[in-house]
């Protein structure tokens, strides 16, 4: 019986948090179209997020391209289909691997940073001071950060995809003596707009989820300085789960359109 009560309590907490996040999201869209529009702050946040994440995204993408090609090449050689390597890697990275891996990297890097930053401002009463002074902290702190990561993530995904494909090309060049022109000609011949457009659109939703969850966890941080670490950690965990859910929905919807 105590175990059942514990499960019920956790479920209640989970659904309460989902409701609070939904309200937070609604407030974001409400504040989004209100003046003033903090363009300078949005650009500053976008630059900081992109600049801080670019190296990590590039290294991750490069290693993904290397590993994916090294792991897949022996299997394709057994079936005499090694010539399909550029097409297979290109479709895999652009459709799925590039967007979701880059989003997870940014969730760990940017999402936790937002949660910790806003959490620190909450426990040191900086957000309360902004409210007392008559400014709108939600508009300045939350809306700008969510918009910045929503705009930057698609660009980071494109860069990550390009670096991953280049890493794959290097393996093919060393192992199979494939030229740069031949490799990327096969990659682009295999890709269609139906591969690129859905993959790009869902990155905006990935960025929105990372920004909203990170800001939500930090903005309502509690329990003093200990809560800052909890906010940063829970932001990454919750965002990662949400990213997989969004990715599943995007793939499911895209598959329906393909069938039509």
Short mmCIF file of C-alpha atoms in Angstrom, two decimals:
data_model
loop_
_atom_site.label_atom_id
_atom_site.label_comp_id
_atom_site.label_asym_id
_atom_site.label_seq_id
_atom_site.Cartn_x
_atom_site.Cartn_y
_atom_site.Cartn_z
CA UNK A 1 0.00 0.00 0.00
CA UNK A 2 2.75 2.55 0.81
CA UNK A 3 4.41 1.66 -2.50
CA UNK A 4 1.14 2.33 -4.35
CA UNK A 5 0.78 5.68 -2.60
CA UNK A 6 4.32 6.56 -3.63
CA UNK A 7 3.54 5.81 -7.29
CA UNK A 8 0.35 7.87 -7.14
CA UNK A 9 2.25 10.78 -5.56
CA UNK A 10 4.89 10.70 -8.29
CA UNK A 11 2.25 10.53 -11.02
CA UNK A 12 0.46 13.51 -9.47
CA UNK A 13 3.72 15.46 -9.37
CA UNK A 14 4.44 14.54 -12.98
CA UNK A 15 1.04 15.68 -14.26
CA UNK A 16 1.20 18.86 -12.18
CA UNK A 17 4.57 19.65 -13.75
CA UNK A 18 3.20 18.94 -17.22
CA UNK A 19 0.33 21.34 -16.52
CA UNK A 20 2.71 24.01 -15.23
CA UNK A 21 4.93 23.62 -18.31
CA UNK A 22 1.86 23.91 -20.57
CA UNK A 23 0.84 27.13 -18.80
CA UNK A 24 4.43 28.38 -19.11
CA UNK A 25 4.36 27.63 -22.86
CA UNK A 26 1.06 29.47 -23.26
CA UNK A 27 2.49 32.47 -21.44
CA UNK A 28 5.52 32.41 -23.74
CA UNK A 29 3.37 32.65 -26.88
CA UNK A 30 1.30 35.37 -25.24
CA UNK A 31 4.36 37.47 -24.37
CA UNK A 32 6.01 36.74 -27.73
CA UNK A 33 3.83 39.25 -29.61
CA UNK A 34 3.88 41.98 -26.97
CA UNK A 35 6.13 45.01 -27.07
CA UNK A 36 8.95 45.71 -26.48
CA UNK A 37 10.69 43.28 -28.83
CA UNK A 38 14.14 42.68 -27.37
CA UNK A 39 15.98 42.25 -30.69
CA UNK A 40 19.41 43.09 -29.28
CA UNK A 41 19.06 40.61 -26.45
CA UNK A 42 17.79 37.92 -28.84
CA UNK A 43 20.81 38.43 -31.12
CA UNK A 44 23.19 38.45 -28.15
CA UNK A 45 21.76 35.21 -26.78
CA UNK A 46 21.76 33.59 -30.24
CA UNK A 47 25.42 34.53 -30.75
CA UNK A 48 26.43 33.23 -27.34
CA UNK A 49 24.52 29.95 -27.73
CA UNK A 50 25.81 29.31 -31.23
CA UNK A 51 29.38 30.33 -30.46
CA UNK A 52 29.57 28.20 -27.31
CA UNK A 53 28.07 25.11 -28.96
CA UNK A 54 29.70 25.24 -32.39
CA UNK A 55 32.92 23.41 -31.50
CA UNK A 56 31.14 20.66 -29.57
CA UNK A 57 28.58 20.16 -32.35
CA UNK A 58 31.34 20.06 -34.97
CA UNK A 59 33.43 17.49 -33.08
CA UNK A 60 30.37 15.34 -32.36
CA UNK A 61 29.25 15.44 -36.00
CA UNK A 62 32.74 14.60 -37.27
CA UNK A 63 33.02 11.56 -34.99
CA UNK A 64 29.51 10.39 -35.92
CA UNK A 65 30.45 10.48 -39.61
CA UNK A 66 33.65 8.55 -38.98
CA UNK A 67 32.08 5.90 -36.74
CA UNK A 68 28.96 5.39 -38.86
CA UNK A 69 31.04 4.80 -41.97
CA UNK A 70 33.62 2.58 -40.27
CA UNK A 71 30.92 0.43 -38.69
CA UNK A 72 28.76 0.11 -41.80
CA UNK A 73 31.41 -0.35 -44.47
CA UNK A 74 32.36 -3.99 -43.67
CA UNK A 75 28.72 -5.10 -43.79
CA UNK A 76 28.12 -3.41 -47.14
CA UNK A 77 31.31 -4.95 -48.52
CA UNK A 78 30.00 -8.43 -47.69
CA UNK A 79 26.98 -7.78 -49.93
CA UNK A 80 28.98 -5.98 -52.60
CA UNK A 81 27.06 -2.77 -51.96
CA UNK A 82 29.85 -0.51 -50.75
CA UNK A 83 29.04 1.91 -53.58
CA UNK A 84 25.82 2.72 -51.72
CA UNK A 85 27.75 4.06 -48.74
CA UNK A 86 27.51 7.80 -49.60
CA UNK A 87 23.77 7.56 -50.23
CA UNK A 88 23.08 5.56 -47.09
CA UNK A 89 25.17 7.78 -44.82
CA UNK A 90 23.80 10.97 -46.35
CA UNK A 91 20.15 9.96 -45.87
CA UNK A 92 20.79 8.62 -42.35
CA UNK A 93 22.57 11.75 -41.15
CA UNK A 94 20.30 14.33 -42.78
CA UNK A 95 17.01 12.60 -41.91
CA UNK A 96 17.61 11.44 -38.36
CA UNK A 97 21.06 11.12 -36.84
CA UNK A 98 22.23 14.69 -37.38
CA UNK A 99 19.14 16.49 -36.01
CA UNK A 100 18.56 14.31 -32.93
CA UNK A 101 22.23 14.03 -31.88
CA UNK A 102 22.80 17.77 -32.31
CA UNK A 103 19.63 18.50 -30.36
CA UNK A 104 20.75 16.21 -27.52
CA UNK A 105 24.16 17.88 -27.44
CA UNK A 106 22.52 21.31 -27.29
CA UNK A 107 20.12 20.09 -24.59
CA UNK A 108 23.11 19.17 -22.45
CA UNK A 109 25.09 22.30 -23.27
CA UNK A 110 22.50 25.05 -23.70
CA UNK A 111 19.48 23.65 -21.83
CA UNK A 112 21.45 23.02 -18.64
CA UNK A 113 23.13 26.42 -18.97
CA UNK A 114 19.79 28.20 -19.23
CA UNK A 115 18.41 26.26 -16.27
CA UNK A 116 21.45 27.06 -14.11
CA UNK A 117 21.57 30.72 -15.15
CA UNK A 118 17.91 31.48 -14.51
CA UNK A 119 17.96 29.31 -11.39
CA UNK A 120 20.83 31.37 -9.99
CA UNK A 121 18.95 34.56 -10.77
CA UNK A 122 15.88 33.19 -9.01
CA UNK A 123 17.60 32.10 -5.79
CA UNK A 124 19.58 35.37 -5.59
CA UNK A 125 16.28 37.27 -6.04
CA UNK A 126 17.41 39.06 -9.20
CA UNK A 127 14.18 38.08 -10.97
CA UNK A 128 12.15 39.38 -8.01
CA UNK A 129 14.08 42.65 -8.19
CA UNK A 130 13.26 43.00 -11.89
CA UNK A 131 9.56 42.46 -11.14
CA UNK A 132 9.62 45.09 -8.37
CA UNK A 133 11.39 47.61 -10.62
CA UNK A 134 8.55 47.41 -13.14
CA UNK A 135 10.34 45.49 -15.91
CA UNK A 136 9.03 42.26 -17.36
CA UNK A 137 11.59 39.54 -16.51
CA UNK A 138 9.64 36.88 -18.41
CA UNK A 139 9.88 38.88 -21.62
CA UNK A 140 13.55 39.76 -21.20
CA UNK A 141 14.84 36.47 -19.78
CA UNK A 142 12.57 33.74 -21.13
CA UNK A 143 11.25 34.91 -24.52
CA UNK A 144 14.67 36.04 -25.74
CA UNK A 145 16.39 32.77 -24.79
CA UNK A 146 13.70 30.53 -26.24
CA UNK A 147 13.68 32.45 -29.53
CA UNK A 148 17.47 32.42 -29.68
CA UNK A 149 17.83 28.64 -29.35
CA UNK A 150 14.85 28.07 -31.67
CA UNK A 151 16.60 30.08 -34.39
CA UNK A 152 20.11 28.76 -33.74
CA UNK A 153 19.48 25.02 -33.54
CA UNK A 154 18.62 24.55 -37.25
CA UNK A 155 21.88 26.31 -38.16
CA UNK A 156 23.84 24.11 -35.77
CA UNK A 157 22.17 21.01 -37.24
CA UNK A 158 23.15 22.05 -40.77
CA UNK A 159 26.76 22.58 -39.67
CA UNK A 160 26.77 19.27 -37.77
CA UNK A 161 25.38 17.43 -40.82
CA UNK A 162 28.01 18.96 -43.10
CA UNK A 163 30.87 18.05 -40.77
CA UNK A 164 29.51 14.52 -40.30
CA UNK A 165 29.34 13.98 -44.07
CA UNK A 166 32.88 15.29 -44.42
CA UNK A 167 34.06 12.82 -41.75
CA UNK A 168 32.34 10.02 -43.66
CA UNK A 169 34.01 11.18 -46.88
CA UNK A 170 37.45 11.01 -45.26
CA UNK A 171 36.91 7.35 -44.36
CA UNK A 172 35.72 6.54 -47.88
CA UNK A 173 38.63 8.43 -49.36
CA UNK A 174 41.17 6.48 -47.29
CA UNK A 175 39.47 3.07 -47.50
CA UNK A 176 38.02 3.18 -51.00
CA UNK A 177 39.91 6.00 -52.75
CA UNK A 178 36.65 7.88 -53.42
CA UNK A 179 37.08 11.46 -54.62
CA UNK A 180 35.41 14.44 -52.94
CA UNK A 181 33.33 15.23 -56.03
CA UNK A 182 32.12 11.65 -56.51
CA UNK A 183 31.22 11.18 -52.84
CA UNK A 184 29.15 14.34 -52.49
CA UNK A 185 27.59 13.91 -55.93
CA UNK A 186 26.15 10.59 -54.76
CA UNK A 187 25.05 12.14 -51.44
CA UNK A 188 23.10 14.95 -53.10
CA UNK A 189 21.66 12.69 -55.78
CA UNK A 190 20.16 10.46 -53.09
CA UNK A 191 18.64 13.34 -51.09
CA UNK A 192 15.26 14.83 -51.94
CA UNK A 193 13.30 17.77 -50.57
CA UNK A 194 11.17 15.23 -48.74
CA UNK A 195 14.28 14.29 -46.75
CA UNK A 196 15.55 17.80 -46.03
CA UNK A 197 12.41 19.83 -45.33
CA UNK A 198 10.84 17.64 -42.57
CA UNK A 199 14.25 17.22 -40.93
CA UNK A 200 14.74 21.00 -40.92
CA UNK A 201 11.25 21.80 -39.67
CA UNK A 202 11.51 19.48 -36.68
CA UNK A 203 14.76 21.17 -35.57
CA UNK A 204 12.75 24.33 -34.84
CA UNK A 205 10.52 22.28 -32.52
CA UNK A 206 13.63 20.75 -30.94
CA UNK A 207 14.99 24.23 -30.24
CA UNK A 208 11.65 25.38 -28.86
CA UNK A 209 11.53 22.40 -26.49
CA UNK A 210 15.09 22.95 -25.27
CA UNK A 211 14.47 26.63 -24.60
CA UNK A 212 11.09 26.21 -22.93
CA UNK A 213 12.11 23.39 -20.59
CA UNK A 214 15.43 25.03 -19.65
CA UNK A 215 13.74 28.36 -18.91
CA UNK A 216 10.85 26.68 -17.07
CA UNK A 217 13.16 24.73 -14.76
CA UNK A 218 15.32 27.74 -14.02
CA UNK A 219 12.57 30.35 -13.74
CA UNK A 220 10.72 28.38 -11.05
CA UNK A 221 13.83 27.09 -9.28
CA UNK A 222 13.42 26.49 -5.54
CA UNK A 223 15.33 25.14 -2.51
CA UNK A 224 18.17 27.66 -2.58
CA UNK A 225 21.49 27.02 -4.25
CA UNK A 226 20.91 23.26 -4.24
CA UNK A 227 17.92 23.86 -6.48
CA UNK A 228 20.17 25.39 -9.16
CA UNK A 229 21.91 22.06 -9.74
CA UNK A 230 18.59 20.24 -9.63
CA UNK A 231 17.13 22.68 -12.19
CA UNK A 232 20.07 22.21 -14.58
CA UNK A 233 20.00 18.42 -14.26
CA UNK A 234 16.23 18.04 -14.58
CA UNK A 235 16.24 20.41 -17.58
CA UNK A 236 18.56 18.04 -19.48
CA UNK A 237 16.65 14.88 -18.50
CA UNK A 238 13.21 16.29 -19.24
CA UNK A 239 14.34 17.88 -22.50
CA UNK A 240 15.98 14.67 -23.73
CA UNK A 241 12.76 12.74 -23.16
CA UNK A 242 10.74 15.47 -24.87
CA UNK A 243 13.09 15.49 -27.87
CA UNK A 244 12.54 11.77 -28.48
CA UNK A 245 8.77 12.24 -28.23
CA UNK A 246 8.84 15.14 -30.72
CA UNK A 247 11.10 13.15 -33.03
CA UNK A 248 8.72 10.18 -32.96
CA UNK A 249 5.73 12.42 -33.77
CA UNK A 250 7.65 14.11 -36.61
CA UNK A 251 8.69 10.77 -38.15
CA UNK A 252 5.16 9.39 -37.75
CA UNK A 253 3.57 12.42 -39.46
CA UNK A 254 6.18 12.41 -42.23
CA UNK A 255 5.58 8.70 -42.84
CA UNK A 256 1.84 9.39 -43.25
CA UNK A 257 2.57 12.01 -45.90
CA UNK A 258 4.90 9.61 -47.71
CA UNK A 259 2.14 7.01 -47.83
CA UNK A 260 -0.29 9.57 -49.26
#
